[in-house]
Coordinates of C-alpha atoms in Angstrom, one line a residue:
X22 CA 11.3 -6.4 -3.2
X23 CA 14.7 -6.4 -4.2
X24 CA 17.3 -3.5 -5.7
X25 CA 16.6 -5.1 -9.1
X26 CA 13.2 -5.2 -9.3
X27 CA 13.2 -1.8 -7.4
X28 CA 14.7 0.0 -10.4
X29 CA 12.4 -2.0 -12.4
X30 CA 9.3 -0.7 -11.0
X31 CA 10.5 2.7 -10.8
X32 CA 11.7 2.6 -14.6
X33 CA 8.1 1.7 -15.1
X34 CA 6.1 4.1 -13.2
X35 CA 8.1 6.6 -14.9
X36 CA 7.0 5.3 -18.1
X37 CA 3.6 4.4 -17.5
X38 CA 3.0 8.3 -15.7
X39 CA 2.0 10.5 -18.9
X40 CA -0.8 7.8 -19.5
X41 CA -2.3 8.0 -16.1
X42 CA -2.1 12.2 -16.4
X43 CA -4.1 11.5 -19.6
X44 CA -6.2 9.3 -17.8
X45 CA -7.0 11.5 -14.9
X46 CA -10.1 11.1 -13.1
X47 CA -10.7 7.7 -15.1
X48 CA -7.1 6.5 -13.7
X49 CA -9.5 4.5 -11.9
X50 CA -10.3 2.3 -14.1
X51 CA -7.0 1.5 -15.8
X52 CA -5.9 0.7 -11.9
X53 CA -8.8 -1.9 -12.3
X54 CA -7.3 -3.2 -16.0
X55 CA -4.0 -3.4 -14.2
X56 CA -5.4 -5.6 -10.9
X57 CA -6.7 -7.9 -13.5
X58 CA -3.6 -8.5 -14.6
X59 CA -2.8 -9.3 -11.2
X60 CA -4.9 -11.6 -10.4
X61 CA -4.4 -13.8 -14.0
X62 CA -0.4 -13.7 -13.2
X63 CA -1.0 -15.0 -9.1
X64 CA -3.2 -17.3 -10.4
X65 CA -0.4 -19.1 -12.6
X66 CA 3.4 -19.9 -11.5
X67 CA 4.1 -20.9 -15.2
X68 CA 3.1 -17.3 -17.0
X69 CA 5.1 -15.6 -14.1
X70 CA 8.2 -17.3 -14.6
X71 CA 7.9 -17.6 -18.2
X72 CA 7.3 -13.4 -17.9
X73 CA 10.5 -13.4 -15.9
X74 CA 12.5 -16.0 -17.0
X75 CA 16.3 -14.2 -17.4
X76 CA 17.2 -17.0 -19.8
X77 CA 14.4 -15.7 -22.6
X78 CA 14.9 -12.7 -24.0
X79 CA 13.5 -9.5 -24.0
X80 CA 11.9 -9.3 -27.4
X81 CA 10.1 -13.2 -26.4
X82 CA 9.0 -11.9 -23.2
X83 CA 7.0 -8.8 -24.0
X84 CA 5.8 -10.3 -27.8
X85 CA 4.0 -13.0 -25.3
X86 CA 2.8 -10.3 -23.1
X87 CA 1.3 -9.3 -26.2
X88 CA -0.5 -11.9 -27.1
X89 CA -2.0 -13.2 -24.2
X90 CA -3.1 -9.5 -22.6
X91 CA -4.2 -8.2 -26.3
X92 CA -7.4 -7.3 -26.5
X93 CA -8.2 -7.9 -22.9
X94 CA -7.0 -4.9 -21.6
X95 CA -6.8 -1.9 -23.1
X96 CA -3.8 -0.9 -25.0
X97 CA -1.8 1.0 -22.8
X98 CA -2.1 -2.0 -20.1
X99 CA -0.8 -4.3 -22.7
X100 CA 1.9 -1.8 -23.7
X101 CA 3.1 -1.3 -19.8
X102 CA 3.1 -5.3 -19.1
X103 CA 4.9 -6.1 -21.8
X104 CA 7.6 -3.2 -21.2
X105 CA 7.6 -5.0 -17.4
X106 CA 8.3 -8.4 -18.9
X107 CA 11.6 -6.6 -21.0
X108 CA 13.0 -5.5 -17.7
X109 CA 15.2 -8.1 -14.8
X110 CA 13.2 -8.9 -11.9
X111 CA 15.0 -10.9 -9.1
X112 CA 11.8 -13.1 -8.3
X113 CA 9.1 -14.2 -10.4
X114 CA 6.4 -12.9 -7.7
X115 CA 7.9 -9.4 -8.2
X116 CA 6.2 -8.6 -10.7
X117 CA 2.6 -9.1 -10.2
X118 CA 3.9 -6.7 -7.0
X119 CA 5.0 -4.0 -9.0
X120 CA 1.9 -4.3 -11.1
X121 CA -0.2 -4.3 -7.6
X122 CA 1.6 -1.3 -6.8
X123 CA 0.9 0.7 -10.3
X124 CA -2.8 -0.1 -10.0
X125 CA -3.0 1.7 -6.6
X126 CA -1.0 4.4 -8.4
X127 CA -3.6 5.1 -10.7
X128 CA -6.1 4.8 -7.9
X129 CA -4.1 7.2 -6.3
X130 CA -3.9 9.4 -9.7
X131 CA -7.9 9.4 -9.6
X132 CA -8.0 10.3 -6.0
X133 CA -5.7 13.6 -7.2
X134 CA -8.7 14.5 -9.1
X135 CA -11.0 13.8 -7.1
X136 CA -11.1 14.5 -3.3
X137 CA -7.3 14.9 -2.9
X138 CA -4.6 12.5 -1.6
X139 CA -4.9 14.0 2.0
X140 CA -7.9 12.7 2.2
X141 CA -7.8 9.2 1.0
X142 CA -4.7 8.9 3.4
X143 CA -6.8 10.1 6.4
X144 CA -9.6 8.1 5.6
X145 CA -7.3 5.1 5.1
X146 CA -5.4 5.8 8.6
X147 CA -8.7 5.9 10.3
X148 CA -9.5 2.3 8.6
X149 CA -5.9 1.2 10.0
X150 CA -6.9 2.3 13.5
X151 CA -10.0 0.8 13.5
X152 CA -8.5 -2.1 12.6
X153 CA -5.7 -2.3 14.6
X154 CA -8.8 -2.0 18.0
X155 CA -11.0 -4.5 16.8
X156 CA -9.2 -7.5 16.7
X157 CA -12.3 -9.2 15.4
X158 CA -12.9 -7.2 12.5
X159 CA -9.6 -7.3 11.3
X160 CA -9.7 -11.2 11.6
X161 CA -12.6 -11.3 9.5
X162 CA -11.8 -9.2 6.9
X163 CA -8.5 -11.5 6.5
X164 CA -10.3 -14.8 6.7
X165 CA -9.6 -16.4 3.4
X166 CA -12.3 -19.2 4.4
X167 CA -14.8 -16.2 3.6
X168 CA -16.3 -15.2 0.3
X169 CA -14.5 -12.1 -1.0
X170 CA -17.5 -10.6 -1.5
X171 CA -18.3 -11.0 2.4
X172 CA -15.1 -9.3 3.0
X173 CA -15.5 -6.4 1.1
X174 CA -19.4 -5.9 2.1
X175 CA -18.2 -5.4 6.1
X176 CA -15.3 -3.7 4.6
X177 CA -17.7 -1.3 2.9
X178 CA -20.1 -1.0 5.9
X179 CA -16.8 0.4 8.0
X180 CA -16.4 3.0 5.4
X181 CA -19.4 4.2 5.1
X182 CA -19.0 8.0 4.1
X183 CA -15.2 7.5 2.5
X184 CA -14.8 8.8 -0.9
X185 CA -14.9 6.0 -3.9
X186 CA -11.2 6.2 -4.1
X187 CA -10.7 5.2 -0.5
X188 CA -13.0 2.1 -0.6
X189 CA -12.1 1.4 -4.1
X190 CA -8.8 1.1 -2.3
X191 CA -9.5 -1.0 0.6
X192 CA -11.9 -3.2 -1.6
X193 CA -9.3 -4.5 -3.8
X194 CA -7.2 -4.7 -0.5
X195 CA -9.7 -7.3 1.4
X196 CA -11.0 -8.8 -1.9
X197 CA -7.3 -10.0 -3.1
X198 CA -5.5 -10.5 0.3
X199 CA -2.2 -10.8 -1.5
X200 CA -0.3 -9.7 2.0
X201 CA -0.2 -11.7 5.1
X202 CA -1.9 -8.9 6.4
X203 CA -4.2 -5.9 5.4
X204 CA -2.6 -3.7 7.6
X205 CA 0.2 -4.2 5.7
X206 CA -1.1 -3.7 2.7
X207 CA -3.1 -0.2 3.7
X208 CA 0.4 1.3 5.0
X209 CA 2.3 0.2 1.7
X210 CA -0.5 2.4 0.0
X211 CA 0.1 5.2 2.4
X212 CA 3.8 5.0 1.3
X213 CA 2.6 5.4 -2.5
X214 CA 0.5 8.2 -1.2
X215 CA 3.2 9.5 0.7
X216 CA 5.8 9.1 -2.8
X217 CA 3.0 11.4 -4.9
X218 CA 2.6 14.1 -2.7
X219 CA 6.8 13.9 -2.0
X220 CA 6.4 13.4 1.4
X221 CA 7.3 11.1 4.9
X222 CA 4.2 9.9 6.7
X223 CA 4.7 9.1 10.5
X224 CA 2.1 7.3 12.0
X225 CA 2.1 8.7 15.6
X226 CA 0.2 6.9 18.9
X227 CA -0.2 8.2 22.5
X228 CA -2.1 7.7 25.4
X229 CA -4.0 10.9 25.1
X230 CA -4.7 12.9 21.9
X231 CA -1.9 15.3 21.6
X232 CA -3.0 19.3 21.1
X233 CA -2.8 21.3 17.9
X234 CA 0.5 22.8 19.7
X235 CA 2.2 19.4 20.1
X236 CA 1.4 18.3 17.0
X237 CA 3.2 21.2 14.8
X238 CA 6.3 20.7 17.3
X239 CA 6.4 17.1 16.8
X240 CA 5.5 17.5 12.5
X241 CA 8.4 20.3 13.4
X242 CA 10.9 18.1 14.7
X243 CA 10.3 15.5 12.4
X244 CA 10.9 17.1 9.5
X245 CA 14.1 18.3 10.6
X246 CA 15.0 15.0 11.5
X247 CA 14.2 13.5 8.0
X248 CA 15.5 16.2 6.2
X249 CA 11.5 16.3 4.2
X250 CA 8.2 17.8 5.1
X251 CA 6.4 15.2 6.9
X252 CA 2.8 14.5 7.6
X253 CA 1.7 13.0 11.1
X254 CA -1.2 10.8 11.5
X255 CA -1.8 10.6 15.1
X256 CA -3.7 7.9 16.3
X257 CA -4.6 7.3 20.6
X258 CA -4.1 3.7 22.5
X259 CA -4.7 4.4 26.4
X260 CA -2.9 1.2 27.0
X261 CA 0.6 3.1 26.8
X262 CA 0.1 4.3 29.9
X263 CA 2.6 7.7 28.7
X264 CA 4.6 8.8 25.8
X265 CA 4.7 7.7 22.3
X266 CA 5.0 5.6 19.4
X267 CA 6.0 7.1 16.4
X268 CA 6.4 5.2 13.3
X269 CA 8.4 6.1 10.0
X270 CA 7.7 3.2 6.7
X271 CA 9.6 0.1 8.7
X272 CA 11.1 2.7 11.6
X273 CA 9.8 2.6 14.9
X274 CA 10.7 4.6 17.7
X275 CA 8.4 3.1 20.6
X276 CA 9.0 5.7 23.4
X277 CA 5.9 4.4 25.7
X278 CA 5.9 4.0 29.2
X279 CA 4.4 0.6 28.8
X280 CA 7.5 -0.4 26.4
X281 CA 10.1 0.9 29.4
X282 CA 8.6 -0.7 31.6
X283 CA 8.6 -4.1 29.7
X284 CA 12.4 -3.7 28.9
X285 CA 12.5 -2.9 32.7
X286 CA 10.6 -6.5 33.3
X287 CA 13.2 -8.4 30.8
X288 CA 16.2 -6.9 32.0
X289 CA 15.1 -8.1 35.8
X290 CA 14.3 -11.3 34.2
X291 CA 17.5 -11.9 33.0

Protein backbone atom coordinates (compact mmCIF):
# COMPACT_ATOMS: atom_id res chain seq x y z
CA UNK A 1 0.00 0.00 0.00
CA UNK A 2 1.17 3.23 -0.93
CA UNK A 3 2.13 6.64 1.22
CA UNK A 4 -1.34 7.95 0.14
CA UNK A 5 -3.44 5.43 0.94
CA UNK A 6 -1.19 4.91 4.13
CA UNK A 7 -2.37 8.19 5.55
CA UNK A 8 -5.68 7.27 4.42
CA UNK A 9 -6.10 4.33 6.45
CA UNK A 10 -4.53 5.69 9.34
CA UNK A 11 -6.78 8.95 9.10
CA UNK A 12 -9.52 6.33 9.36
CA UNK A 13 -8.63 4.10 12.06
CA UNK A 14 -8.30 7.12 14.00
CA UNK A 15 -11.74 8.04 13.27
CA UNK A 16 -13.39 4.91 13.35
CA UNK A 17 -11.48 4.07 17.11
CA UNK A 18 -14.06 5.63 19.65
CA UNK A 19 -16.73 3.37 17.85
CA UNK A 20 -14.90 0.18 18.27
CA UNK A 21 -14.18 1.27 22.35
CA UNK A 22 -17.96 1.58 22.41
CA UNK A 23 -18.24 -1.56 20.76
CA UNK A 24 -15.93 -3.52 22.90
CA UNK A 25 -16.37 -7.07 23.28
CA UNK A 26 -19.08 -6.97 20.35
CA UNK A 27 -16.17 -5.23 18.10
CA UNK A 28 -16.52 -8.59 16.77
CA UNK A 29 -19.21 -8.24 14.98
CA UNK A 30 -18.82 -4.86 13.43
CA UNK A 31 -15.28 -6.51 12.11
CA UNK A 32 -17.85 -8.97 10.43
CA UNK A 33 -20.15 -5.78 8.98
CA UNK A 34 -16.86 -4.40 7.76
CA UNK A 35 -15.57 -7.89 5.83
CA UNK A 36 -18.84 -7.72 4.15
CA UNK A 37 -18.07 -4.80 2.76
CA UNK A 38 -15.08 -6.39 1.60
CA UNK A 39 -16.22 -8.94 -0.07
CA UNK A 40 -19.19 -6.78 -2.15
CA UNK A 41 -16.21 -4.17 -3.22
CA UNK A 42 -13.60 -7.39 -4.52
CA UNK A 43 -16.43 -8.77 -5.98
CA UNK A 44 -16.96 -5.56 -8.33
CA UNK A 45 -14.05 -3.50 -10.26
CA UNK A 46 -16.77 -0.81 -11.21
CA UNK A 47 -17.96 0.18 -7.38
CA UNK A 48 -14.18 0.29 -6.51
CA UNK A 49 -13.13 2.58 -8.96
CA UNK A 50 -16.18 4.48 -8.92
CA UNK A 51 -15.46 4.66 -4.77
CA UNK A 52 -12.00 5.89 -5.80
CA UNK A 53 -12.26 7.57 -8.74
CA UNK A 54 -9.95 11.06 -8.12
CA UNK A 55 -11.98 12.72 -10.85
CA UNK A 56 -15.54 12.57 -8.65
CA UNK A 57 -15.67 14.40 -5.82
CA UNK A 58 -15.77 13.84 -2.35
CA UNK A 59 -19.33 14.80 -1.59
CA UNK A 60 -20.43 12.01 -4.83
CA UNK A 61 -18.32 9.49 -3.51
CA UNK A 62 -19.43 9.04 0.12
CA UNK A 63 -23.40 10.13 -0.81
CA UNK A 64 -23.06 6.70 -3.04
CA UNK A 65 -21.43 5.01 -0.29
CA UNK A 66 -24.51 5.91 1.36
CA UNK A 67 -26.84 4.60 -0.60
CA UNK A 68 -25.67 1.45 -1.67
CA UNK A 69 -24.28 0.30 2.17
CA UNK A 70 -27.53 1.97 3.88
CA UNK A 71 -29.31 -0.20 5.72
CA UNK A 72 -27.17 -3.13 5.17
CA UNK A 73 -24.81 -2.47 7.58
CA UNK A 74 -25.12 -0.82 10.49
CA UNK A 75 -24.73 2.83 10.69
CA UNK A 76 -21.39 3.40 11.86
CA UNK A 77 -20.10 0.91 8.94
CA UNK A 78 -21.91 3.15 6.49
CA UNK A 79 -20.60 6.24 8.19
CA UNK A 80 -16.71 4.80 8.13
CA UNK A 81 -17.09 3.68 4.23
CA UNK A 82 -18.31 6.53 3.12
CA UNK A 83 -15.59 8.82 5.06
CA UNK A 84 -13.03 6.18 3.12
CA UNK A 85 -14.54 7.00 -0.24
CA UNK A 86 -13.88 11.15 0.77
CA UNK A 87 -10.24 10.35 1.21
CA UNK A 88 -7.21 9.78 -2.07
CA UNK A 89 -6.31 6.31 -2.49
CA UNK A 90 -3.48 5.60 -4.97
CA UNK A 91 -5.23 2.27 -6.28
CA UNK A 92 -8.65 1.33 -6.48
CA UNK A 93 -7.78 -2.18 -4.67
CA UNK A 94 -6.58 -0.07 -1.70
CA UNK A 95 -9.39 0.26 -0.27
CA UNK A 96 -11.15 -2.94 0.18
CA UNK A 97 -7.43 -3.42 1.94
CA UNK A 98 -7.73 -0.85 4.41
CA UNK A 99 -11.17 -1.98 5.10
CA UNK A 100 -9.69 -5.76 5.44
CA UNK A 101 -7.38 -4.31 7.76
CA UNK A 102 -10.14 -2.33 10.07
CA UNK A 103 -12.21 -5.46 10.38
CA UNK A 104 -9.19 -7.39 11.95
CA UNK A 105 -8.89 -4.19 14.10
CA UNK A 106 -12.09 -4.64 15.55
CA UNK A 107 -11.38 -8.36 15.82
CA UNK A 108 -8.47 -7.37 17.48
CA UNK A 109 -10.58 -4.75 19.71
CA UNK A 110 -12.80 -7.85 20.81
CA UNK A 111 -9.83 -10.00 21.54
CA UNK A 112 -8.64 -6.85 24.15
CA UNK A 113 -11.79 -7.84 25.90
CA UNK A 114 -11.63 -10.98 25.80
CA UNK A 115 -8.54 -13.29 26.22
CA UNK A 116 -5.96 -10.56 25.53
CA UNK A 117 -3.90 -9.67 22.45
CA UNK A 118 -0.89 -11.85 23.79
CA UNK A 119 -2.79 -14.49 23.36
CA UNK A 120 -4.36 -14.32 20.00
CA UNK A 121 -0.81 -13.49 18.74
CA UNK A 122 0.59 -16.67 20.31
CA UNK A 123 -2.03 -18.77 19.21
CA UNK A 124 -1.79 -17.25 15.70
CA UNK A 125 2.22 -17.76 15.68
CA UNK A 126 1.68 -21.34 16.58
CA UNK A 127 -0.89 -21.59 13.45
CA UNK A 128 2.07 -19.90 11.30
CA UNK A 129 4.47 -22.58 12.40
CA UNK A 130 2.34 -25.26 11.80
CA UNK A 131 1.89 -24.12 8.72
CA UNK A 132 5.07 -23.23 7.58
CA UNK A 133 5.99 -27.65 8.59
CA UNK A 134 3.24 -29.09 6.90
CA UNK A 135 3.47 -28.16 3.47
CA UNK A 136 0.35 -30.08 2.75
CA UNK A 137 -1.82 -28.36 5.05
CA UNK A 138 -0.92 -25.08 4.04
CA UNK A 139 -1.55 -26.12 0.37
CA UNK A 140 -4.91 -27.10 1.24
CA UNK A 141 -6.11 -24.44 3.15
CA UNK A 142 -4.94 -22.07 0.02
CA UNK A 143 -6.52 -24.22 -2.63
CA UNK A 144 -9.10 -21.90 -4.21
CA UNK A 145 -10.54 -25.17 -6.19
CA UNK A 146 -11.94 -26.01 -2.57
CA UNK A 147 -15.18 -24.99 -1.01
CA UNK A 148 -14.44 -22.24 1.62
CA UNK A 149 -16.28 -23.91 3.89
CA UNK A 150 -13.69 -26.98 3.52
CA UNK A 151 -11.01 -24.59 4.17
CA UNK A 152 -12.08 -23.18 7.23
CA UNK A 153 -13.47 -26.73 8.73
CA UNK A 154 -9.57 -28.20 8.63
CA UNK A 155 -8.67 -24.68 9.48
CA UNK A 156 -10.87 -25.04 12.61
CA UNK A 157 -9.95 -28.69 13.34
CA UNK A 158 -6.00 -27.21 13.66
CA UNK A 159 -7.21 -24.79 16.18
CA UNK A 160 -8.96 -26.73 18.24
CA UNK A 161 -8.75 -25.05 21.81
CA UNK A 162 -7.87 -21.20 20.38
CA UNK A 163 -10.04 -18.57 21.68
CA UNK A 164 -13.07 -17.40 19.20
CA UNK A 165 -11.07 -14.33 18.34
CA UNK A 166 -8.20 -16.38 17.04
CA UNK A 167 -10.26 -18.67 14.72
CA UNK A 168 -12.57 -15.95 13.99
CA UNK A 169 -9.33 -14.54 12.67
CA UNK A 170 -7.94 -17.26 10.68
CA UNK A 171 -11.54 -18.17 9.46
CA UNK A 172 -12.00 -15.13 7.63
CA UNK A 173 -8.20 -15.55 6.55
CA UNK A 174 -8.75 -19.09 4.74
CA UNK A 175 -12.44 -18.32 3.82
CA UNK A 176 -11.48 -15.04 1.67
CA UNK A 177 -7.94 -15.81 0.50
CA UNK A 178 -7.44 -12.25 -0.55
CA UNK A 179 -3.38 -12.70 -0.23
CA UNK A 180 -1.30 -14.93 -2.33
CA UNK A 181 -0.65 -16.49 0.70
CA UNK A 182 -2.11 -17.06 4.28
CA UNK A 183 1.02 -16.83 5.79
CA UNK A 184 1.04 -13.57 4.69
CA UNK A 185 -1.94 -12.62 5.64
CA UNK A 186 -1.62 -14.20 9.51
CA UNK A 187 1.80 -11.96 9.96
CA UNK A 188 0.06 -8.70 8.50
CA UNK A 189 -2.45 -9.39 11.52
CA UNK A 190 0.44 -9.86 13.91
CA UNK A 191 1.63 -6.43 12.76
CA UNK A 192 -1.96 -4.95 13.68
CA UNK A 193 -1.56 -6.79 16.84
CA UNK A 194 1.82 -5.65 17.23
CA UNK A 195 0.44 -1.58 16.38
CA UNK A 196 -2.34 -1.99 19.44
CA UNK A 197 -0.21 -3.21 22.00
CA UNK A 198 2.73 -0.44 20.67
CA UNK A 199 5.00 -2.92 20.03
CA UNK A 200 7.85 -4.83 17.39
CA UNK A 201 7.15 -8.49 17.03
CA UNK A 202 10.31 -10.60 15.89
CA UNK A 203 9.57 -13.85 14.83
CA UNK A 204 12.66 -15.83 15.97
CA UNK A 205 13.80 -19.70 14.50
CA UNK A 206 16.70 -21.94 15.69
CA UNK A 207 17.80 -25.25 15.60
CA UNK A 208 17.10 -25.98 19.16
CA UNK A 209 14.64 -24.10 21.50
CA UNK A 210 16.53 -21.34 23.04
CA UNK A 211 16.33 -21.16 27.16
CA UNK A 212 14.37 -18.61 29.20
CA UNK A 213 18.07 -16.97 29.69
CA UNK A 214 18.57 -16.56 25.86
CA UNK A 215 15.42 -15.44 25.22
CA UNK A 216 15.39 -12.21 27.63
CA UNK A 217 19.05 -11.41 26.12
CA UNK A 218 17.90 -11.69 22.71
CA UNK A 219 14.17 -9.69 23.58
CA UNK A 220 17.11 -7.48 25.40
CA UNK A 221 19.12 -6.80 22.58
CA UNK A 222 16.40 -6.36 20.37
CA UNK A 223 14.83 -3.81 21.94
CA UNK A 224 17.84 -1.75 22.09
CA UNK A 225 18.32 -2.26 18.57
CA UNK A 226 14.71 -0.97 17.59
CA UNK A 227 14.71 1.64 19.92
CA UNK A 228 10.82 -0.20 21.23
CA UNK A 229 9.89 -3.01 23.53
CA UNK A 230 9.79 -5.99 21.48
CA UNK A 231 8.04 -9.30 21.78
CA UNK A 232 9.82 -12.53 20.41
CA UNK A 233 7.97 -15.45 19.10
CA UNK A 234 10.47 -18.19 18.85
CA UNK A 235 9.72 -20.86 16.73
CA UNK A 236 12.45 -24.25 16.19
CA UNK A 237 13.48 -25.77 12.43
CA UNK A 238 16.33 -28.47 13.04
CA UNK A 239 17.19 -28.05 9.42
CA UNK A 240 19.35 -24.92 10.31
CA UNK A 241 21.78 -26.96 11.49
CA UNK A 242 23.06 -23.73 14.07
CA UNK A 243 22.22 -20.18 14.78
CA UNK A 244 19.25 -18.12 13.88
CA UNK A 245 16.73 -16.53 11.89
CA UNK A 246 15.20 -13.62 13.26
CA UNK A 247 12.60 -11.76 11.56
CA UNK A 248 11.35 -8.06 11.99
CA UNK A 249 7.80 -7.06 9.64
CA UNK A 250 9.77 -7.37 6.02
CA UNK A 251 13.45 -7.57 7.88
CA UNK A 252 15.28 -10.59 7.93
CA UNK A 253 18.49 -11.27 9.48
CA UNK A 254 19.11 -15.09 8.52
CA UNK A 255 22.23 -15.88 10.66
CA UNK A 256 21.90 -19.91 10.18
CA UNK A 257 24.57 -22.21 9.56
CA UNK A 258 22.65 -23.72 6.79
CA UNK A 259 22.37 -20.04 5.10
CA UNK A 260 26.45 -19.64 5.46
CA UNK A 261 26.99 -22.39 4.15
CA UNK A 262 24.78 -21.83 1.02
CA UNK A 263 26.44 -18.45 0.40
CA UNK A 264 29.65 -20.48 0.89
CA UNK A 265 28.30 -23.01 -2.02
CA UNK A 266 27.36 -19.86 -4.47
CA UNK A 267 30.37 -18.00 -3.93
CA UNK A 268 32.44 -21.41 -4.93
CA UNK A 269 30.06 -21.61 -7.75
CA UNK A 270 30.87 -18.56 -9.10
Amino acid sequence: MRATSKASLTTATERFEPVLAAAGEQAGQVGEEIFAVVDALDSSASLRRALTDPTRSADAKAELAERLLGGSVRPDVVALVAGMARERWSADTDLPDALEDLGTTAQLVAAEHGPGLMTVEDELFRFGRVLADQRELRVALAARRLPAENRVGLAERVLEGASPETIALVRRTVSALRQRSVTGRLARIGELAAERRKRVVASVLSAAPLTRAQLDRLTGILSRAYGTEVHVNAGVDPSFLGGLRIQVGAEVVDATILSKLEEARRRIAG
